[in-house]
mmCIF file with all atom_site columns, C-alpha atoms in Angstrom:
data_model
loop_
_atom_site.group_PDB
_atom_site.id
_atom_site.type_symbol
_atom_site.label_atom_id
_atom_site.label_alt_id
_atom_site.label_comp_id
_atom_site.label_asym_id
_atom_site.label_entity_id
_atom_site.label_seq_id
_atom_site.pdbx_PDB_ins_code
_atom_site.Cartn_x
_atom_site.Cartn_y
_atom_site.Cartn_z
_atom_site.occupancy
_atom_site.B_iso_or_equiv
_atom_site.pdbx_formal_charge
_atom_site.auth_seq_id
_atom_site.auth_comp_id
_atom_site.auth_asym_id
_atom_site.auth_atom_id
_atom_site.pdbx_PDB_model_num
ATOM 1   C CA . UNK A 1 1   ? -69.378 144.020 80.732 1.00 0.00 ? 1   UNK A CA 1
ATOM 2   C CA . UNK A 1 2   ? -66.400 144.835 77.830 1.00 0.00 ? 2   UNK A CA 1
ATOM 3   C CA . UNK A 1 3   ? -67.877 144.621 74.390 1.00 0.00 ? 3   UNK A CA 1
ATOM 4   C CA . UNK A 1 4   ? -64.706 143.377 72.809 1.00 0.00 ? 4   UNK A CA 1
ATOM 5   C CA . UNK A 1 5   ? -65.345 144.970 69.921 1.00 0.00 ? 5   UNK A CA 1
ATOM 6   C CA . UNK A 1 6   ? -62.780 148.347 70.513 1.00 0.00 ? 6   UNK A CA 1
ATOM 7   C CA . UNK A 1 7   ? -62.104 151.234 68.118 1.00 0.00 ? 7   UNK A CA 1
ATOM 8   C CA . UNK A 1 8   ? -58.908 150.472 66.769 1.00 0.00 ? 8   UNK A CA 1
ATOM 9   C CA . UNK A 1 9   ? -57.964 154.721 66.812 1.00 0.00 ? 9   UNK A CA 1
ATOM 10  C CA . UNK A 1 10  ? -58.869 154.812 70.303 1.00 0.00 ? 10  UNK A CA 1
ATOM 11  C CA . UNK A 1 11  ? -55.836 151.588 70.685 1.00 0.00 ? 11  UNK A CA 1
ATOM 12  C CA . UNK A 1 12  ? -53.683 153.440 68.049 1.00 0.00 ? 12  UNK A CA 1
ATOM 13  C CA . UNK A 1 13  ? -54.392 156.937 67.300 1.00 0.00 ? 13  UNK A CA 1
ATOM 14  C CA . UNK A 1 14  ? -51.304 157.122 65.260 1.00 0.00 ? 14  UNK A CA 1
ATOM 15  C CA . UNK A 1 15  ? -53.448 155.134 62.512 1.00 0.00 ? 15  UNK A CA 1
ATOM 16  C CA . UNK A 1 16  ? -56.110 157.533 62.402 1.00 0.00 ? 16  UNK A CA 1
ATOM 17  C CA . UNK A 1 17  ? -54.483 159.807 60.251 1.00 0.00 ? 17  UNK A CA 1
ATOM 18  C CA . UNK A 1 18  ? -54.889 157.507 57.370 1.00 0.00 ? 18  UNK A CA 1
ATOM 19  C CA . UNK A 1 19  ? -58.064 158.302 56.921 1.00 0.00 ? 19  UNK A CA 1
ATOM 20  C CA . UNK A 1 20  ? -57.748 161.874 56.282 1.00 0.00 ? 20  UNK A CA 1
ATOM 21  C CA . UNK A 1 21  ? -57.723 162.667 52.879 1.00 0.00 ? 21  UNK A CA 1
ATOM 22  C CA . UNK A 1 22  ? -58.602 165.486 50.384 1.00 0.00 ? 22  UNK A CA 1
ATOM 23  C CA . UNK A 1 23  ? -62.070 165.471 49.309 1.00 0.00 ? 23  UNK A CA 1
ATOM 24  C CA . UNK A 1 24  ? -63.050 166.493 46.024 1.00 0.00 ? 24  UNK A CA 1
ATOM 25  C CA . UNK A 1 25  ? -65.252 169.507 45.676 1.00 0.00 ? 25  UNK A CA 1
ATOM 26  C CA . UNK A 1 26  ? -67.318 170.521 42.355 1.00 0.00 ? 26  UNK A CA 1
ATOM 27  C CA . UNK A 1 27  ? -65.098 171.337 39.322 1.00 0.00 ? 27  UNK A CA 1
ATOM 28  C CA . UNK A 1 28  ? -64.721 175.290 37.774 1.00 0.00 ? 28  UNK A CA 1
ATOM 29  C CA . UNK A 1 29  ? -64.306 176.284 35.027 1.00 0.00 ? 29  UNK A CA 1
ATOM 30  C CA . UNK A 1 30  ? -65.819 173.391 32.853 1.00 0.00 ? 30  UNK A CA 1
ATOM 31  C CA . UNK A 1 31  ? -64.982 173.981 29.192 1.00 0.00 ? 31  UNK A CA 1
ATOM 32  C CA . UNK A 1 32  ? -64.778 171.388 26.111 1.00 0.00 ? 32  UNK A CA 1
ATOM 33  C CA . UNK A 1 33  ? -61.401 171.199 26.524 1.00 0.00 ? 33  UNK A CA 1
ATOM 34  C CA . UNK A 1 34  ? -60.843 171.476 30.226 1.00 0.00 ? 34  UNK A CA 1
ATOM 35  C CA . UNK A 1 35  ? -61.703 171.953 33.799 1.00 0.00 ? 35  UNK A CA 1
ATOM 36  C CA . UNK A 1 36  ? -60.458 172.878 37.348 1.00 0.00 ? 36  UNK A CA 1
ATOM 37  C CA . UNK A 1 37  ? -60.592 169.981 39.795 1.00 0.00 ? 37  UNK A CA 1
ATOM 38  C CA . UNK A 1 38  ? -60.874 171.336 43.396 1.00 0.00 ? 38  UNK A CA 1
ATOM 39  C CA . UNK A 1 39  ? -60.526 169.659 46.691 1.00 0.00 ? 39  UNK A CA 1
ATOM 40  C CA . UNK A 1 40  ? -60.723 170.282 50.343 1.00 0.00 ? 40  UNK A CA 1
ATOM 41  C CA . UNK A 1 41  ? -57.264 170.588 53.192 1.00 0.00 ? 41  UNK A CA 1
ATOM 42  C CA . UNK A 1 42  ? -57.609 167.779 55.035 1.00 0.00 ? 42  UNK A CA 1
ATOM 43  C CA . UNK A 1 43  ? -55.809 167.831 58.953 1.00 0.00 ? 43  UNK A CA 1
ATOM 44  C CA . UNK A 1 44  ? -52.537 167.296 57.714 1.00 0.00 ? 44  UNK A CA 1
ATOM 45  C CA . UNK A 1 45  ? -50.349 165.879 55.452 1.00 0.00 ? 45  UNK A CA 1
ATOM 46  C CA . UNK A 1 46  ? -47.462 166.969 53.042 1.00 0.00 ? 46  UNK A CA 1
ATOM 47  C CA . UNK A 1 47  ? -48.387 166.385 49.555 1.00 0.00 ? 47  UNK A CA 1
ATOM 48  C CA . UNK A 1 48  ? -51.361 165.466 47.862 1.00 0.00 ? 48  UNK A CA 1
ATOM 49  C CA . UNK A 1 49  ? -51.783 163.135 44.434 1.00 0.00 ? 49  UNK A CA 1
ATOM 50  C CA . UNK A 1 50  ? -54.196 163.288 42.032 1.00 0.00 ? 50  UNK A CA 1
ATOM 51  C CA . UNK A 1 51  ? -55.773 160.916 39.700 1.00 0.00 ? 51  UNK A CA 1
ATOM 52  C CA . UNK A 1 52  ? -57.883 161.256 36.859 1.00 0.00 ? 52  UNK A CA 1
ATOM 53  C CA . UNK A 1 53  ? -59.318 158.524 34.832 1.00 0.00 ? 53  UNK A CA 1
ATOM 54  C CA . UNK A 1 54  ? -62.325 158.568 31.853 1.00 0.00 ? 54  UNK A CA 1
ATOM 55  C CA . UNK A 1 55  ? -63.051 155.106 33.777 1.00 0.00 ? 55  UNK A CA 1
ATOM 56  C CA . UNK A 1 56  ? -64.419 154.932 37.516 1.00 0.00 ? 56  UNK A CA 1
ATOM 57  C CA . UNK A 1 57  ? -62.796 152.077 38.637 1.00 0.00 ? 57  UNK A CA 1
ATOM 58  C CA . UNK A 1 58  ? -59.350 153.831 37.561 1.00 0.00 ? 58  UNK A CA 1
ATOM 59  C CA . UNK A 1 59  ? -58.409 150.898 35.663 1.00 0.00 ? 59  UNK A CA 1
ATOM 60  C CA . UNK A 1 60  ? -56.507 153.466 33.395 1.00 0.00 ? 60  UNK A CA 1
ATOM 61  C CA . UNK A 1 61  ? -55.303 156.838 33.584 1.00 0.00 ? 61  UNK A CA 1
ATOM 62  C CA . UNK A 1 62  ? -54.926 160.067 32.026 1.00 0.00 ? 62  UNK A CA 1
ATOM 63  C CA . UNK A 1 63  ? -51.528 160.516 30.262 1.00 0.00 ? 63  UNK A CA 1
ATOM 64  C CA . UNK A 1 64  ? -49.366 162.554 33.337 1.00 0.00 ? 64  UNK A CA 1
ATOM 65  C CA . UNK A 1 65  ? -52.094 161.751 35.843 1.00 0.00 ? 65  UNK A CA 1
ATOM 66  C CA . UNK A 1 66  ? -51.577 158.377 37.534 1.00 0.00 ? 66  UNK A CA 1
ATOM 67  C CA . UNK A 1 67  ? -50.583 159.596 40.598 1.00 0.00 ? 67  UNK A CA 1
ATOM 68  C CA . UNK A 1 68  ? -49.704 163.657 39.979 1.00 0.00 ? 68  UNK A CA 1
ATOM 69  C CA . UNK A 1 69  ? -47.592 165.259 42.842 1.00 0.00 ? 69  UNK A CA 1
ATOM 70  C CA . UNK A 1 70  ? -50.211 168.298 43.436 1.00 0.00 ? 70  UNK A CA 1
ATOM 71  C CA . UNK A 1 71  ? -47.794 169.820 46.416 1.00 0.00 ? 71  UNK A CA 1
ATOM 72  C CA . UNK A 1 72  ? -50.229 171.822 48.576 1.00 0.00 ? 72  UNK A CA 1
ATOM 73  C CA . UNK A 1 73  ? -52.228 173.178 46.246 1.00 0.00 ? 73  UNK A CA 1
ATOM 74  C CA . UNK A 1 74  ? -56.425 172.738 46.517 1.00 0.00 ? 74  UNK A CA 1
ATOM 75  C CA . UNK A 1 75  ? -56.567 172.898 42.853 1.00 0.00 ? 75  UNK A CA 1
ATOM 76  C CA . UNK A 1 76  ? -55.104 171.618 39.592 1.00 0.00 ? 76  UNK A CA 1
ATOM 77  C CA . UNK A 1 77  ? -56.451 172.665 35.961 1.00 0.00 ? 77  UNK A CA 1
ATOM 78  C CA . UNK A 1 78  ? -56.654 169.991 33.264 1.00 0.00 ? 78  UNK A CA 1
ATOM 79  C CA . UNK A 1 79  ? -56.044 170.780 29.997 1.00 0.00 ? 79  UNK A CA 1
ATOM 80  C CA . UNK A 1 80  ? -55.960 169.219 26.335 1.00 0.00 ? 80  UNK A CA 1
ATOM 81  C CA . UNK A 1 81  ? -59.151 166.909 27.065 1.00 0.00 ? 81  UNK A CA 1
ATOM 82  C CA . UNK A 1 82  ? -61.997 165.572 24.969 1.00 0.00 ? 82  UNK A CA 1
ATOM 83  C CA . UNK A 1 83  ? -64.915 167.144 24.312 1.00 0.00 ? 83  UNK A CA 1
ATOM 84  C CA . UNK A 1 84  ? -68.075 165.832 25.683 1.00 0.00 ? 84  UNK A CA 1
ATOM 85  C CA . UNK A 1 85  ? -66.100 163.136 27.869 1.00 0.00 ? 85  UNK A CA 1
ATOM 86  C CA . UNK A 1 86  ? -66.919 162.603 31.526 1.00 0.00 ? 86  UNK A CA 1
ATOM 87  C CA . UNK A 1 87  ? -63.938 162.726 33.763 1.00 0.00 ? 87  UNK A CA 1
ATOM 88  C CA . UNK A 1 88  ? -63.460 160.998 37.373 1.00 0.00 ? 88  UNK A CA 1
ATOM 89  C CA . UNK A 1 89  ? -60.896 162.045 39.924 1.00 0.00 ? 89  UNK A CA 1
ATOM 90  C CA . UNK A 1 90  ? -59.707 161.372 43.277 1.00 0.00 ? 90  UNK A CA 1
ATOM 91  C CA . UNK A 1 91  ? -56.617 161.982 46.168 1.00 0.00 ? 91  UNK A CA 1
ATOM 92  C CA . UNK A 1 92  ? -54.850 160.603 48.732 1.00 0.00 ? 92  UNK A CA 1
ATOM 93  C CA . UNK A 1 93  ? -52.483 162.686 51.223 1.00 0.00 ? 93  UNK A CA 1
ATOM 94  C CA . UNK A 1 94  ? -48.869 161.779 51.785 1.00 0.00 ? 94  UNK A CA 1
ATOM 95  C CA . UNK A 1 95  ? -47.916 162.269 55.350 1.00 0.00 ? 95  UNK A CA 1
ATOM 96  C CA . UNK A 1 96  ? -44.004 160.814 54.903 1.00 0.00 ? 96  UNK A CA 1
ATOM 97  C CA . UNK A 1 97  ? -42.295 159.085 51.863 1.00 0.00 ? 97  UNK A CA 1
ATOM 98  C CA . UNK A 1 98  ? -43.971 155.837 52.095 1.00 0.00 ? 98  UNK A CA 1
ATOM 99  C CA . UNK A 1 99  ? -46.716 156.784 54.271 1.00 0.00 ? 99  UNK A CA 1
ATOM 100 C CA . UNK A 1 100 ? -50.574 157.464 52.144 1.00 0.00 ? 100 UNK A CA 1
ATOM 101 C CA . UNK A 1 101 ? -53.895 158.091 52.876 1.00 0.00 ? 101 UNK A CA 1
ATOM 102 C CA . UNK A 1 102 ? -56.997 156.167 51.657 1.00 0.00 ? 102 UNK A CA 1
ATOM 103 C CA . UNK A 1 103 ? -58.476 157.280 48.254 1.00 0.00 ? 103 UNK A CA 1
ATOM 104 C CA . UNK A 1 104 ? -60.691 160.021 48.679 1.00 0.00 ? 104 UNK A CA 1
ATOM 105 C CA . UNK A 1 105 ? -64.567 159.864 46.899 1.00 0.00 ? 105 UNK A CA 1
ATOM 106 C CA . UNK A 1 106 ? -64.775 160.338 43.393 1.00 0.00 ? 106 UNK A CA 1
ATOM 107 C CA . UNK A 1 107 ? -64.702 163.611 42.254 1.00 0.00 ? 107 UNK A CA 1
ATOM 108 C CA . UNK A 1 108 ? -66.987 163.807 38.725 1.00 0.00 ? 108 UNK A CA 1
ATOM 109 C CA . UNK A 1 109 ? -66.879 165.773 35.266 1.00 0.00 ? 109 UNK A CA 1
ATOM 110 C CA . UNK A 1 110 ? -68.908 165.860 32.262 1.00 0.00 ? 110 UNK A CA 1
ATOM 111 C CA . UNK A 1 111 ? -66.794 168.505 29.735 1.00 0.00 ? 111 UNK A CA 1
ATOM 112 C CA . UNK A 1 112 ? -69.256 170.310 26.903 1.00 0.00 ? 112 UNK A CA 1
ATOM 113 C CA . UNK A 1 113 ? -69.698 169.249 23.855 1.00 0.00 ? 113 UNK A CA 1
ATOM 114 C CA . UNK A 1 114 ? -69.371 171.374 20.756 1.00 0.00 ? 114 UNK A CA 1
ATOM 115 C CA . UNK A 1 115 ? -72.661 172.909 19.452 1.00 0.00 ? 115 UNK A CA 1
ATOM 116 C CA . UNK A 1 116 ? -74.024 170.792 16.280 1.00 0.00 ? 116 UNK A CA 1
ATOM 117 C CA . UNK A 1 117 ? -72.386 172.822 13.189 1.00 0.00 ? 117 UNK A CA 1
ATOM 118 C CA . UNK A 1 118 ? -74.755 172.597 10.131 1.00 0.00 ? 118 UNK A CA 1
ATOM 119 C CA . UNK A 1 119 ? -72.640 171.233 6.762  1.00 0.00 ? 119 UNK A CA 1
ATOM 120 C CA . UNK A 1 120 ? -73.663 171.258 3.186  1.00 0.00 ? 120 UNK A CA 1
ATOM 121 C CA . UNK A 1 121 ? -75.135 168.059 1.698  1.00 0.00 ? 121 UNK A CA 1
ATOM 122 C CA . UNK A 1 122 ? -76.068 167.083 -1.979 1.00 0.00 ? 122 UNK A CA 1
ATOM 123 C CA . UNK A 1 123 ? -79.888 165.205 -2.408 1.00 0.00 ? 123 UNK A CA 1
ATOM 124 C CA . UNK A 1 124 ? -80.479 162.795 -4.894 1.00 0.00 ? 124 UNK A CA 1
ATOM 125 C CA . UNK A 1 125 ? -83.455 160.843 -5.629 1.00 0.00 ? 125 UNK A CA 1
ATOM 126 C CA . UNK A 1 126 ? -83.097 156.673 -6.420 1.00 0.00 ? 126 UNK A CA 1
ATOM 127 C CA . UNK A 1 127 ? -86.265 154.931 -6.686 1.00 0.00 ? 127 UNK A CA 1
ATOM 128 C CA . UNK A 1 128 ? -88.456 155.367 -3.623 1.00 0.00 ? 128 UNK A CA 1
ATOM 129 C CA . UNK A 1 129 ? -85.674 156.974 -1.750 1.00 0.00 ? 129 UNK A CA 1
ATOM 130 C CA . UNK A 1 130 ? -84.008 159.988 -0.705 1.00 0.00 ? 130 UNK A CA 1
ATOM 131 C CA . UNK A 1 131 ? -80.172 160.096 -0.656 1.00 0.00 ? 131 UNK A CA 1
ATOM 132 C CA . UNK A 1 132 ? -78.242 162.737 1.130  1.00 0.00 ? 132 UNK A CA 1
ATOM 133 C CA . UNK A 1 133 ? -74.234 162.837 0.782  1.00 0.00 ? 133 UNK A CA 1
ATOM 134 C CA . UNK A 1 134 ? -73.004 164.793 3.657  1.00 0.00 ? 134 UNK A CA 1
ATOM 135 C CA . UNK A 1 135 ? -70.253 167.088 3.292  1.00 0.00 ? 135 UNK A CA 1
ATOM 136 C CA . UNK A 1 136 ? -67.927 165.663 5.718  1.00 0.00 ? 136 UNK A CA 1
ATOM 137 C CA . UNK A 1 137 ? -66.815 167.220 8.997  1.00 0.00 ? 137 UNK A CA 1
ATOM 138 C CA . UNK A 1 138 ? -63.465 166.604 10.828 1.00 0.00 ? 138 UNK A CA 1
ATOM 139 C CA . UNK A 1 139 ? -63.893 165.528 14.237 1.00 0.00 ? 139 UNK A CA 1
ATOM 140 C CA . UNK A 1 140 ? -67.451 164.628 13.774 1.00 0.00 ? 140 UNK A CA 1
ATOM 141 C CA . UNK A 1 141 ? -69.248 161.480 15.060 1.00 0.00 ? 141 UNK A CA 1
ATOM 142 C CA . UNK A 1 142 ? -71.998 161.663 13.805 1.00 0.00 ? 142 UNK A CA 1
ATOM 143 C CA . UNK A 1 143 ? -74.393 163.762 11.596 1.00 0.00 ? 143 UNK A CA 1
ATOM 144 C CA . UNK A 1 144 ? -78.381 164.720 12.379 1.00 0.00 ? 144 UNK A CA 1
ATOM 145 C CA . UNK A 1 145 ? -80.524 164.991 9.455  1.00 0.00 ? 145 UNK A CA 1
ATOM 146 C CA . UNK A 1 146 ? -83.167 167.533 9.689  1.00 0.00 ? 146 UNK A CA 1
ATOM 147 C CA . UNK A 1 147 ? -86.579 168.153 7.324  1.00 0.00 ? 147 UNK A CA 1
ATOM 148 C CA . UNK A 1 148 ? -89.167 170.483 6.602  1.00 0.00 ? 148 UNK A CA 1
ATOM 149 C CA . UNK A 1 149 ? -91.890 170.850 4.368  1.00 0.00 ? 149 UNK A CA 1
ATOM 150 C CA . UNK A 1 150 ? -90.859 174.379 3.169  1.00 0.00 ? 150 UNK A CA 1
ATOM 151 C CA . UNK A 1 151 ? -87.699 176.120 3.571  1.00 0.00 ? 151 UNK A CA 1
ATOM 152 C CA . UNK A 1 152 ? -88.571 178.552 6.157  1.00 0.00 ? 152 UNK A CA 1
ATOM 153 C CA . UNK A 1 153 ? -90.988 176.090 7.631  1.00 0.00 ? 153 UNK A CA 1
ATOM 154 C CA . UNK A 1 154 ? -90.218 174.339 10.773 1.00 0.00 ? 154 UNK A CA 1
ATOM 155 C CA . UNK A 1 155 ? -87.491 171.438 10.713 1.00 0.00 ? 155 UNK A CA 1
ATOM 156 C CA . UNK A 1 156 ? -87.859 168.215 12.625 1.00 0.00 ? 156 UNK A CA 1
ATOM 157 C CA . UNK A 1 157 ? -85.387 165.632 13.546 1.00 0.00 ? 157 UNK A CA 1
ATOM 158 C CA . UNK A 1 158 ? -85.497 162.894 11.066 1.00 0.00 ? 158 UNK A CA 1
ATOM 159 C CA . UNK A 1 159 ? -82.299 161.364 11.248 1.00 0.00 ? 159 UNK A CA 1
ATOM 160 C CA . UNK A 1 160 ? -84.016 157.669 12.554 1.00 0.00 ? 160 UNK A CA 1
ATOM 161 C CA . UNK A 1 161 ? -85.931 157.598 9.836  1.00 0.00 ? 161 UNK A CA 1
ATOM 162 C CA . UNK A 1 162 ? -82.887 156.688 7.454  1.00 0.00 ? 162 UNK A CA 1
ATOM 163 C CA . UNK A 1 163 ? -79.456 154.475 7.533  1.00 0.00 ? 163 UNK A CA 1
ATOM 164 C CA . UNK A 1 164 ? -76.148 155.634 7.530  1.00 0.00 ? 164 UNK A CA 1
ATOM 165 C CA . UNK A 1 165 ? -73.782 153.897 4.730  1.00 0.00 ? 165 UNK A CA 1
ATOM 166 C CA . UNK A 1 166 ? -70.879 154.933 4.567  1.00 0.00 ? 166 UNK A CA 1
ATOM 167 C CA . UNK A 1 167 ? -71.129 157.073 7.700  1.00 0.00 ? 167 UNK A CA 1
ATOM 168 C CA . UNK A 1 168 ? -71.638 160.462 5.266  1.00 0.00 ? 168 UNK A CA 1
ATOM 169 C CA . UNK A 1 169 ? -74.626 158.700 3.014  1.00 0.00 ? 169 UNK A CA 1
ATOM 170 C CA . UNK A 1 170 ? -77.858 159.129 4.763  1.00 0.00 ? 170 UNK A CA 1
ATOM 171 C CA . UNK A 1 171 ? -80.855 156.578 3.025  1.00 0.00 ? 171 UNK A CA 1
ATOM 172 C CA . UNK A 1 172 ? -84.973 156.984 3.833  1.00 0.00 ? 172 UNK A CA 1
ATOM 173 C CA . UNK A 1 173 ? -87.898 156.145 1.826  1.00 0.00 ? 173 UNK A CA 1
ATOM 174 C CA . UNK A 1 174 ? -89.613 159.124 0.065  1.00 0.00 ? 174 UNK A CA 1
ATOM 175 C CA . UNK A 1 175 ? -92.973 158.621 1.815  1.00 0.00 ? 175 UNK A CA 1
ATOM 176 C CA . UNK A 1 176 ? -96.202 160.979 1.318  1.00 0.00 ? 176 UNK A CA 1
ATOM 177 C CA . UNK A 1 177 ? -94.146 163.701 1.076  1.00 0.00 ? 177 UNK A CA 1
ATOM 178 C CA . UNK A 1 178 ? -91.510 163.392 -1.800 1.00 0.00 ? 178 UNK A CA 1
ATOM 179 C CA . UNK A 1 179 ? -90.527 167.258 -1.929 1.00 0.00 ? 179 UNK A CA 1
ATOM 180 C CA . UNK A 1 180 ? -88.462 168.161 1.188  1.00 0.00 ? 180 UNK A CA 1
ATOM 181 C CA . UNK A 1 181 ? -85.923 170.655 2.458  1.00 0.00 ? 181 UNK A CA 1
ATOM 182 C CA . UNK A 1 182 ? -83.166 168.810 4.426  1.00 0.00 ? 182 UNK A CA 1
ATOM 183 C CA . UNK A 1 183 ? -80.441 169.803 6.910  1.00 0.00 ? 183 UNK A CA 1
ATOM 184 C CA . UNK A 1 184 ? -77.108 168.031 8.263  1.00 0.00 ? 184 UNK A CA 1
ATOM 185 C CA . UNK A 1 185 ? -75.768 168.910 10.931 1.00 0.00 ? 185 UNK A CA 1
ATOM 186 C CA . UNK A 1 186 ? -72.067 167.472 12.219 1.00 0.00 ? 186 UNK A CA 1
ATOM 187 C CA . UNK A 1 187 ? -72.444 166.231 15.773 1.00 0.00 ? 187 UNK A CA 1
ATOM 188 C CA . UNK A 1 188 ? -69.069 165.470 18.231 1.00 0.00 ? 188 UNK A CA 1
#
C-alpha cells in the first residue's frame, strides 16, 4: 500500500538543488585582528555570499558583510576585527539572479586576545587600606592586580580581593600582611 508521505525531490528534482550550499570549514590563520573563513564547493552554483555576524542569530552584521559576493572563491580573509571577539559565519549559493540556497551551518571564531601588558601603578596607604592608582592603558578593559610577599617572591592574583573606583583606583583592606609588592597588569 502507498505511504502518501513522498519525497518531494523525487516529485521535483529541480528543488533539490536548494539545499546545496557551502559548508563552513575551520578558520586559518586566526590572529587578534583577523582570520581566514574557509568553506567547502558545493554541486553547483554561481556565486557564493558570506555573512559574518559577532551575534549567532545574525541579527546584525559586520560592516561590508551582510551578504558579501565571494564569486567562486573557498575562502575570504577578514580583516580590521576585535581582539578577543568570537565571530560566526555562514553561506548560501546563488544558482541564478533570484535563485539561493539555504543558509549553510554556522561557521565559528574566537580571535586572540592581547597578552596582559604589566603598567606602572603608585601605592598609597589610607587607614586600613591599600590604594593602587593604575597608570592607565589605552584599549584596556580591565586591569589584574597581582601581590607578593617579597619582590622576587611569587605573585598571586589578588585582583577580587579589592574594588575598582574609578576603573584605574584599585581599594583592599591591608590584612595580616600590610607590606606588599603589587603588580597591574592592563587586560583587553
Amino acid at each position: 500500500e502507498r505511504q502518501g508521505n513522498r519525497n518531494p525531490f523525487i516529485d521535483h528534482p529541480q528543488f533539490a538543488q536548494y539545499l546545496w550550499t557551502p559548508v563552513p570549514q575551520s578558520a586559518t590563520n586566526v590572529s587578534q585582528s583577523s582570520f581566514t573563513a574557509n568553506w567547502s564547493v558545493p554541486i553547483t552554483g554561481s556565486a557564493y555570499f558570506l555573512q559574518v555576524s559577532t551575534d549567532s542569530l545574525f541579527a546584525s552584521y559586520i560592516s561590508g558583510y551582510s551578504n558579501y559576493n565571494a564569486g567562486t572563491f573557498t575562502n575570504k580573509t577578514l580583516t580590521g576585527l576585535d581582539a578577543g571577539t568570537t565571530y560566526y559565519y555562514r553561506l548560501r549559493t546563488r544558482f541564478s539572479t533570484d535563485s539561493y540556497s539555504i543558509y549553510s551551518p554556522l561557521g565559528r571564531v574566537t580571535l586572540a586576545s592581547p597578552d596582559p601588558v604589566q603598567t606602572t601603578l603608585s601605592i598609597a596607604i589610607n587607614g586600613s587600606n591599600v590604594q593602587l592608582t593604575i597608570t592607565p592603558v589605552l584599549g584596556a578593559a580591565s586591569y589584574t592586580i597581582l601581590a607578593s610577599d617579597s619582590p622576587d617572591g611569587v605573585y598571586s592574583d589578588v585582583t577580587g580581593s579589592g574594588t575598582f573606583s574609578p576603573a584605574n583606583v584599585w581599594t583592599a583592606p591591608l590584612g595580616d600582611i600590610p607590606r606588599r609588592f603589587y603588580k597591574a597588569y592592563a587586560i583587553w
